[in-house]
Short mmCIF file of C-alpha atoms in Angstrom, two decimals:
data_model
loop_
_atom_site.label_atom_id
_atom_site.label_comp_id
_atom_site.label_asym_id
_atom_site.label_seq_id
_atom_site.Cartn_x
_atom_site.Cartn_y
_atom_site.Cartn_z
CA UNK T 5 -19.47 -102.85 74.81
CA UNK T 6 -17.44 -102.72 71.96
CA UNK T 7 -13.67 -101.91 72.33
CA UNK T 8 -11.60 -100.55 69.76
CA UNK T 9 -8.12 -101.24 71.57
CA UNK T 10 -8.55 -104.90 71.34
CA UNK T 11 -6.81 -105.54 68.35
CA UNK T 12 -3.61 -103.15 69.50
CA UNK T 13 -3.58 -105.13 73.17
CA UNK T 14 -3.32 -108.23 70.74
CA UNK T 15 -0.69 -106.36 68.72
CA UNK T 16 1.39 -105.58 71.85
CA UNK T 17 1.14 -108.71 73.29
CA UNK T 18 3.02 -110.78 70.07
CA UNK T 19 5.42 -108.04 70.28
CA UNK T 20 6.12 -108.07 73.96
CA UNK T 21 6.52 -112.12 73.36
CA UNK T 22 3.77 -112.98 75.85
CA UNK T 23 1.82 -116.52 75.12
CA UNK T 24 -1.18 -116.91 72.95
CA UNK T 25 -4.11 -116.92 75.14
CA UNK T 26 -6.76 -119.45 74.37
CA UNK T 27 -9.66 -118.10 72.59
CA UNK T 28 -12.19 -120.88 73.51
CA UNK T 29 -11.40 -120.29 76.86
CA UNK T 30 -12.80 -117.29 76.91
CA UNK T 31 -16.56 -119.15 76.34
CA UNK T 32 -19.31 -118.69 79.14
CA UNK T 33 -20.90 -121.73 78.31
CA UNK T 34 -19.39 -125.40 76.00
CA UNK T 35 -21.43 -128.26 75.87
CA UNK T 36 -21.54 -131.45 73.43
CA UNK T 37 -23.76 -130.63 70.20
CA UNK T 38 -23.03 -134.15 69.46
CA UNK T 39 -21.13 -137.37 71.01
CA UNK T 40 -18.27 -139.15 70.09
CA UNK T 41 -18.35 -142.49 68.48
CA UNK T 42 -16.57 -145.56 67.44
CA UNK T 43 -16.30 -146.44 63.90
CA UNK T 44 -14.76 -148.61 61.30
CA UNK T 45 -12.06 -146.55 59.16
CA UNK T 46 -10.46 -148.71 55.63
CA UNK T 47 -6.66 -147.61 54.99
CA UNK T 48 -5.87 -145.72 51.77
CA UNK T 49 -5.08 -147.90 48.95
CA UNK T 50 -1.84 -148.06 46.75
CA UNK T 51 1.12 -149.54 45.24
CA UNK T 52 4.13 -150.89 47.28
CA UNK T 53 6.79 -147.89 47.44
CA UNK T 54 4.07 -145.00 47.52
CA UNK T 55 5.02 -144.21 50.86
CA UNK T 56 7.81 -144.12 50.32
CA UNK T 57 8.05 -140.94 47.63
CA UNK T 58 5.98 -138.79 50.68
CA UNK T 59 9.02 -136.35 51.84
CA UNK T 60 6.65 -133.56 53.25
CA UNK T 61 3.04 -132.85 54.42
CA UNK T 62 0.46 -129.80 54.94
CA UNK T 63 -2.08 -129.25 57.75
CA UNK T 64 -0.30 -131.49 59.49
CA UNK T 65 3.04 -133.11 59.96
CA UNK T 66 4.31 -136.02 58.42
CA UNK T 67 3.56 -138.93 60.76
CA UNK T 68 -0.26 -137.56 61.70
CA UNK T 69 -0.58 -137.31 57.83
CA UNK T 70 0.67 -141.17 57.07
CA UNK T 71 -1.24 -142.22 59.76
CA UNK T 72 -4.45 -140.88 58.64
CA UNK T 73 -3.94 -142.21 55.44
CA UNK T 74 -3.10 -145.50 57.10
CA UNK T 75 -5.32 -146.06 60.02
CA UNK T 76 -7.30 -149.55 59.47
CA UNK T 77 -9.83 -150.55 61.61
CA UNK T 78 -11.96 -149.39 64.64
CA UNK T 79 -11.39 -145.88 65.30
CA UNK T 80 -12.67 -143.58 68.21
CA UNK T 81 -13.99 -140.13 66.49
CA UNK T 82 -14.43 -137.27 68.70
CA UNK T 83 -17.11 -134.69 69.54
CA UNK T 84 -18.71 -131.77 68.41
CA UNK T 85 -18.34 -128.99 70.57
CA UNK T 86 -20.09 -125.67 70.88
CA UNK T 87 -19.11 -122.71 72.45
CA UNK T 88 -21.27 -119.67 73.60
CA UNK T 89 -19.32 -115.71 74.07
CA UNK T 90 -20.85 -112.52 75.10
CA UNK T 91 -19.20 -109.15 74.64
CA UNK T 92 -17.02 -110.56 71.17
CA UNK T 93 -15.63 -108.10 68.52
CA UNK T 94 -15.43 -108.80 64.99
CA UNK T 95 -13.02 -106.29 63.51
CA UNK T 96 -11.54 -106.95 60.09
CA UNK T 97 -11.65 -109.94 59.83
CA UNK T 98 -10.38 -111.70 63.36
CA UNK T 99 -12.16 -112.07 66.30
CA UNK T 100 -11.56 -110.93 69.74
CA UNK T 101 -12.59 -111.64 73.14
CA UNK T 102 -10.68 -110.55 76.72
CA UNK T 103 -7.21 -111.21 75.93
CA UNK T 104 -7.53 -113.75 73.08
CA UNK T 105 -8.48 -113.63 69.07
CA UNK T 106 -9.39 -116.17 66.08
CA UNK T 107 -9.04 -115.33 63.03
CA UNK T 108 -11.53 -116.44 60.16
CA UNK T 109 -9.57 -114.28 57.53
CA UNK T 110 -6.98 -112.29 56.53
CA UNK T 111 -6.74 -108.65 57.74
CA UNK T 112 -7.59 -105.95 54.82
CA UNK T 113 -6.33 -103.63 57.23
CA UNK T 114 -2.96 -104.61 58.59
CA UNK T 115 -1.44 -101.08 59.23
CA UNK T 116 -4.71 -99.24 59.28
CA UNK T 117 -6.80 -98.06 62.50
CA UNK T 118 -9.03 -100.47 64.34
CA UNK T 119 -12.69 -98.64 63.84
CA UNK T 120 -15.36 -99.14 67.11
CA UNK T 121 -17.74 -101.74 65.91
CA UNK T 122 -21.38 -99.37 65.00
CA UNK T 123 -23.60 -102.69 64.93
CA UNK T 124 -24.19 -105.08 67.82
CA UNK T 125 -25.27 -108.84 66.52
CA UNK T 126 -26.28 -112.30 68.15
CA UNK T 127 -25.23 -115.02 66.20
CA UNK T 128 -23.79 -118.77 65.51
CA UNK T 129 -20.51 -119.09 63.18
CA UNK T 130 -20.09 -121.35 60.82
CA UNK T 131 -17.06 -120.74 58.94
CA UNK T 132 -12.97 -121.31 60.22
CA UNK T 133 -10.18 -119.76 58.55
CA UNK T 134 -9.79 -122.56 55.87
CA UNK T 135 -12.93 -122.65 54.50
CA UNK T 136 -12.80 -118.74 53.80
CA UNK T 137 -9.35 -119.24 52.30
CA UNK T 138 -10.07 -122.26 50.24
CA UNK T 139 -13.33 -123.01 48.24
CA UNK T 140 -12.73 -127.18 48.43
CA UNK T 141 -12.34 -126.41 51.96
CA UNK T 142 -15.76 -124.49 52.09
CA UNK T 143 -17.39 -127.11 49.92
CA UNK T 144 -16.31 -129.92 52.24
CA UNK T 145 -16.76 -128.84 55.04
CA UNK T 146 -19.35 -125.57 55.42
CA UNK T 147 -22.88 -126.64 53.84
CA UNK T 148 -22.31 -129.71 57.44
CA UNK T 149 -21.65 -126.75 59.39
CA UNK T 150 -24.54 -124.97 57.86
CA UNK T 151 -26.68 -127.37 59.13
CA UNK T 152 -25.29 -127.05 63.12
CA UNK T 153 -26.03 -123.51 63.14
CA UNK T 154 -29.25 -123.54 61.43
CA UNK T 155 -30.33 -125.59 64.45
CA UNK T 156 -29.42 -122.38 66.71
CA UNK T 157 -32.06 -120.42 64.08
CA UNK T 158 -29.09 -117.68 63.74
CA UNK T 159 -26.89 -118.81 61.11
CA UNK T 160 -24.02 -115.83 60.30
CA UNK T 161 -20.94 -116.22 57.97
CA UNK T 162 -18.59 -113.04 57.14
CA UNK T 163 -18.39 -114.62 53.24
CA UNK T 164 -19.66 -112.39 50.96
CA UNK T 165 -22.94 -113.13 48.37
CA UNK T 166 -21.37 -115.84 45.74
CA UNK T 167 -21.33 -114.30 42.49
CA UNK T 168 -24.38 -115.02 40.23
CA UNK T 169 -23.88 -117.98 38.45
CA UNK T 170 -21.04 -118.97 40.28
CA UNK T 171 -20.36 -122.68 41.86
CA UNK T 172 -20.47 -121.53 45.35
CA UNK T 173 -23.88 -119.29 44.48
CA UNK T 174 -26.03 -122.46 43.00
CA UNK T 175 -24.50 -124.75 45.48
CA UNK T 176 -25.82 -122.41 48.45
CA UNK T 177 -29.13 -122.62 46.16
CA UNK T 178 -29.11 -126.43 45.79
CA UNK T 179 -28.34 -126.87 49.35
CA UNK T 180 -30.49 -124.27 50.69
CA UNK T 181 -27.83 -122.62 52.12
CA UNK T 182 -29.14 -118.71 53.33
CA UNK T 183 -27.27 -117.23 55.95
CA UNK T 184 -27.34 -113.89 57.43
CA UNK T 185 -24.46 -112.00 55.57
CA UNK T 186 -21.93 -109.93 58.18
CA UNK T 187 -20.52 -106.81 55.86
CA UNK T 188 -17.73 -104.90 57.69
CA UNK T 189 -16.85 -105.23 62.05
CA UNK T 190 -19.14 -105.84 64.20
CA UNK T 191 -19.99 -106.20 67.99
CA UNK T 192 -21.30 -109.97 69.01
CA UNK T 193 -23.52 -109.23 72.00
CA UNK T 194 -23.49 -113.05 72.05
CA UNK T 195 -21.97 -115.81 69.74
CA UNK T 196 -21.76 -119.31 69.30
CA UNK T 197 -19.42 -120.98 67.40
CA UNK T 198 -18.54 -124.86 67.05
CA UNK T 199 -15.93 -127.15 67.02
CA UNK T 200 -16.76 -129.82 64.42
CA UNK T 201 -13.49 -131.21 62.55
CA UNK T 202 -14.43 -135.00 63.93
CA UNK T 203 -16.56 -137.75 61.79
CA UNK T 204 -18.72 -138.51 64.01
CA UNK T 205 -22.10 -140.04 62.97
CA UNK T 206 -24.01 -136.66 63.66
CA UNK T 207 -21.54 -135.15 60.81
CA UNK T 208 -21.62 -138.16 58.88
CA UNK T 209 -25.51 -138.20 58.87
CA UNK T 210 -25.03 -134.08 57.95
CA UNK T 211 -22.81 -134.58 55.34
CA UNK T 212 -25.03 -137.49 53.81
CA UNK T 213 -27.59 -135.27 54.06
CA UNK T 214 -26.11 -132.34 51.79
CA UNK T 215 -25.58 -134.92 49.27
CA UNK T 216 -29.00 -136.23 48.95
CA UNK T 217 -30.09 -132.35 48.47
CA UNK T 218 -27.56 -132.51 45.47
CA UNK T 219 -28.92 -135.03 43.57
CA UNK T 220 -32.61 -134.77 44.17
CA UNK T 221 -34.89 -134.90 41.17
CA UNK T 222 -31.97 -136.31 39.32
CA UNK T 223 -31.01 -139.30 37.18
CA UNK T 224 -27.39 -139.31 36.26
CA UNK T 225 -25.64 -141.66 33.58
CA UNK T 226 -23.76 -144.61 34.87
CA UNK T 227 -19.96 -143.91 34.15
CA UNK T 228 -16.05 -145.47 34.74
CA UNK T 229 -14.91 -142.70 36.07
CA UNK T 230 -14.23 -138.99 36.06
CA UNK T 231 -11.31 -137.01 35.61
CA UNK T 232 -11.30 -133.56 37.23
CA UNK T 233 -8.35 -131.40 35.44
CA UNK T 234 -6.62 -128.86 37.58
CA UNK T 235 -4.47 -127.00 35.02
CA UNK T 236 -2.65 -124.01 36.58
CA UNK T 237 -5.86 -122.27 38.38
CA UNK T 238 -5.88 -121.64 41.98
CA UNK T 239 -2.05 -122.46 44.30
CA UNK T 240 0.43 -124.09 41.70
CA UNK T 241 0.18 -127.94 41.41
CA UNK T 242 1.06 -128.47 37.87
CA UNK T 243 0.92 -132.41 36.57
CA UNK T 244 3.37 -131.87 33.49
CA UNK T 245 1.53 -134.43 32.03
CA UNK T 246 -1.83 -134.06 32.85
CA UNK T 247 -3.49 -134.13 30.22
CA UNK T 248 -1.85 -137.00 28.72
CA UNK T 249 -3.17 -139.30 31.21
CA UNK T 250 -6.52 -137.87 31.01
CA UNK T 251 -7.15 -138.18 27.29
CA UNK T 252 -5.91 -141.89 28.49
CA UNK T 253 -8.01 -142.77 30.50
CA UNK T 254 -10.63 -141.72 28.40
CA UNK T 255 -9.66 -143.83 25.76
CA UNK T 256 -8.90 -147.01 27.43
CA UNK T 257 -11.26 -147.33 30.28
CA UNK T 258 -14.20 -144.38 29.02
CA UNK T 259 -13.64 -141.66 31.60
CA UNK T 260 -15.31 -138.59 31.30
CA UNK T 261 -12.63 -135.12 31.75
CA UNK T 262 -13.65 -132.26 32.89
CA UNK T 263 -12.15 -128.96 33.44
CA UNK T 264 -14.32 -127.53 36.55
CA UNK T 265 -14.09 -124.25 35.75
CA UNK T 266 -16.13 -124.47 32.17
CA UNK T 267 -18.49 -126.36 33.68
CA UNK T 268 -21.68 -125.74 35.45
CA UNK T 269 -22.10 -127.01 39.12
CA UNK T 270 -24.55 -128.96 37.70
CA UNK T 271 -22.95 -130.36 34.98
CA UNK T 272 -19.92 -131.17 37.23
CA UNK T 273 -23.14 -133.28 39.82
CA UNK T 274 -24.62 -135.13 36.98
CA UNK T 275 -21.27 -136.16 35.71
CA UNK T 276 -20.12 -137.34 39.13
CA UNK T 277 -22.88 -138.78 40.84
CA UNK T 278 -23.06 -142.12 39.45
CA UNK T 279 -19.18 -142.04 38.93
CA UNK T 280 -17.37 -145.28 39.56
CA UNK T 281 -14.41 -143.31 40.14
CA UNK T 282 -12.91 -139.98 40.31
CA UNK T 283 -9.45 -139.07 39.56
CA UNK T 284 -7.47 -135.54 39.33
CA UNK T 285 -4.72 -133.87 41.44
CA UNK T 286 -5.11 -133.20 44.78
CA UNK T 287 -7.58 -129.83 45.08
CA UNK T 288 -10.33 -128.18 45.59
CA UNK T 289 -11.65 -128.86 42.11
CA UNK T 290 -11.51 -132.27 43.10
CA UNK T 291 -14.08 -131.83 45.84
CA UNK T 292 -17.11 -131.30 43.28
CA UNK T 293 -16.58 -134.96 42.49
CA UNK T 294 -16.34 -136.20 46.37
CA UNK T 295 -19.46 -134.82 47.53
CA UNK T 296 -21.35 -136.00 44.40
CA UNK T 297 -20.12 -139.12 43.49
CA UNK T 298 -21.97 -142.43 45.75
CA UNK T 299 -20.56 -144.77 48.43
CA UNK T 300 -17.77 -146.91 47.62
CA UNK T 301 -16.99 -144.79 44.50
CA UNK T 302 -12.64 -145.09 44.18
CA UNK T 303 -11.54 -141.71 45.15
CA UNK T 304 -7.74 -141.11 43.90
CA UNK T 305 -5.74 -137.67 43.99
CA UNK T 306 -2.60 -137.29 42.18
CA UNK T 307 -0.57 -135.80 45.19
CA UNK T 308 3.43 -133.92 44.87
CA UNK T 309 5.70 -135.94 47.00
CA UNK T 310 6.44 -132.56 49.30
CA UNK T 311 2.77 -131.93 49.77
CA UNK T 312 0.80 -135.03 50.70
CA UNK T 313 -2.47 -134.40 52.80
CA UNK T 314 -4.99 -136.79 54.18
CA UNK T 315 -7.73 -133.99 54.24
CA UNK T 316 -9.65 -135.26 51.16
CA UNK T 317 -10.04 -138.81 52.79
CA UNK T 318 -11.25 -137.79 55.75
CA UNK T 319 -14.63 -136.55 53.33
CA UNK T 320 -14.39 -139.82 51.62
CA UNK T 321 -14.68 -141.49 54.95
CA UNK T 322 -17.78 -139.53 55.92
CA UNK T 323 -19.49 -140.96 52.64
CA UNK T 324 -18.17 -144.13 52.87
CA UNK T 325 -16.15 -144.19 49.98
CA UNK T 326 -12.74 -145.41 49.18
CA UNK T 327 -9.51 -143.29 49.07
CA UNK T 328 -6.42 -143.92 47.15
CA UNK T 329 -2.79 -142.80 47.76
CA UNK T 330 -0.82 -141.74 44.49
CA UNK T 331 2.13 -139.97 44.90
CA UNK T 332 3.53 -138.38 41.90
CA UNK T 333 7.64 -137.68 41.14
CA UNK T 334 8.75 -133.77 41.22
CA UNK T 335 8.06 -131.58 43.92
CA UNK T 336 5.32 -129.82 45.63
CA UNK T 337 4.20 -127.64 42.71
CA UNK T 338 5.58 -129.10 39.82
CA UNK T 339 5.00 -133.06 38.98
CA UNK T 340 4.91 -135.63 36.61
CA UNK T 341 2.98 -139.37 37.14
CA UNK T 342 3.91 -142.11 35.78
CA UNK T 343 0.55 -143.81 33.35
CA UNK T 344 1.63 -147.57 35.08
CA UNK T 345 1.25 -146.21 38.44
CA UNK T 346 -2.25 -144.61 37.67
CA UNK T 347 -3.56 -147.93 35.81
CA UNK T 348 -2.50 -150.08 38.09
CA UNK T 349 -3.50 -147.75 41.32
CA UNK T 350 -7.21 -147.75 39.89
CA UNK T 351 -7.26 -151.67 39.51
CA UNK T 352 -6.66 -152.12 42.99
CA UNK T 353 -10.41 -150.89 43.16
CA UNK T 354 -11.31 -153.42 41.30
#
């Protein structure tokens, strides 16, 4: 039955300092949806010195971060996991069992009253707080975890519709992504949800998958390379000089440069599937060219010294491209990289 007093008995727990219970173990059933494996993993490339302008990391600390980017050779990926709850509330926006909660967004209602739960559901989750609060996120990682809980036949996300015309709304279309839509709290009679943050072949093969459903029926333009411009939009990363390089490499090695957000989603797939490389800071916009562009494509993000992350190569891994490490001079949101680090960065590709 639903409870309304969950979320306070969460409330006074954090304030009477008690421990964090576990949500997961909380499930009545786990199993493996899909095995762990061993494969080959190829280190980042880049210049000598580049590691050492990395001061600071995010999602996760310094040393897991170099050593993702690092890693060379024959590496042991781990499973997928799926969990099964009864009796679950869904109240704005966090989940909660007996004792323990997840959150898959941030609370609307932070001071306002928990409200009983009217409708009872049964259904598989396939979103984490990330890919609600980041649309790269989303794009790399939800249309492969569309796929694990369309095999349950009850596919649920708490996103709302994608705005018509959107990216998200024809990349759902492309896809076929078409889930059942949760508006508002709800009561999870049952609930499966999955733990799926390894690249193991089952995601690999999903991920491959998605990509073939992009570019079907199409026949993109051979070309160097694409730049992806970030500007100011979404969390502050500004490249002073941005657009210097851009216009640069379009002159003197015939890249293509895009700004994401006056382009189609289309546009942005034709452009970048046949792409020998793609190039732009480290973001979300930068994930339209990942999951586009074909294997052993050079993938290279401009990243701030004091916010390096390794989460873009573990995509490029799962499509078998290659990932570079460029590490601009500044700090985390504002940056400048030099054009002789960026030529010769792309020529190790070569």
């Amino acid at each position: 039955m639903p409870n309304p007093l969950r979320p306070y008995n969460a409330r006074f727990r954090r304030l009477l300092g008690r421990p964090e219970p576990d949500f997961m173990a909380g499930a009545v059933e786990s199993w493996t949806e899909a095995p762990s494996d061993i494969r080959r993993v190829r280190p980042a490339l880049h210049l000598p010195g580049q590691l050492e302008r990395v001061r600071a990391s995010v999602f996760a600390n310094l040393a897991e971060t170099v050593s993702a980017l690092t890693r060379d050779g024959e590496m042991r990926e781990g499973a997928t996991t799926g969990w099964r709850f009864r009796n679950v509330d869904l109240i704005d926006g966090v989940l909660y069992g007996d004792g323990a909660e997840l959150h898959l967004r941030n609370r609307q209602r932070r001071y306002g009253l928990a409200l009983r739960p009217q409708q009872a559901v049964s259904g598989a989750l396939y979103e984490t707080w990330t890919t609600n609060r980041w649309f790269g996120s989303w794009l790399m990682e939800g249309p492969a975890a569309w796929l694990l809980a369309s095999r349950r036949h009850m596919a649920m996300t708490t996103a709302a519709q994608p705005k018509p015309g959107s990216h998200a709304a024809r990349y759902e279309q492309i896809m076929g992504i078409a889930p059942q839509r949760i508006a508002g709290d709800v009561h999870f009679d049952e609930l499966i949800l999955f733990g799926d943050m390894s690249n193991n072949a089952d995601k690999r093969r999903r991920q491959q998958q998605m990509r073939e459903k992009l570019l079907a029926g199409r026949d993109p333009k051979p070309v160097p390379g694409v730049f992806l411009l970030r500007g100011t939009a979404g969390d502050l990363r500004l490249l002073r000089n941005e657009r210097e390089l851009a216009e640069r490499l379009a002159a003197e090695r015939g890249f293509l440069v895009i700004d994401p957000l006056a382009a189609t989603a289309d546009e942005l797939i034709e452009a970048c599937s046949a792409a020998r490389a793609i190039v732009g800071v480290e973001g979300s916009q930068l994930v339209h060219g990942i999951i586009a562009a074909p294997q052993n494509a050079a993938i290279l993000p401009i990243q701030p010294p004091d916010r390096v992350a390794a989460t873009l190569k573990g995509l490029t891994d799962r499509l078998d491209q290659r990932f570079g490490l460029l590490v601009a001079e500044g700090n985390d949101t504002v940056f400048t990289l030099n054009w002789r680090d960026l030529a010769a960065t792309l020529d190790l590709f070569d």
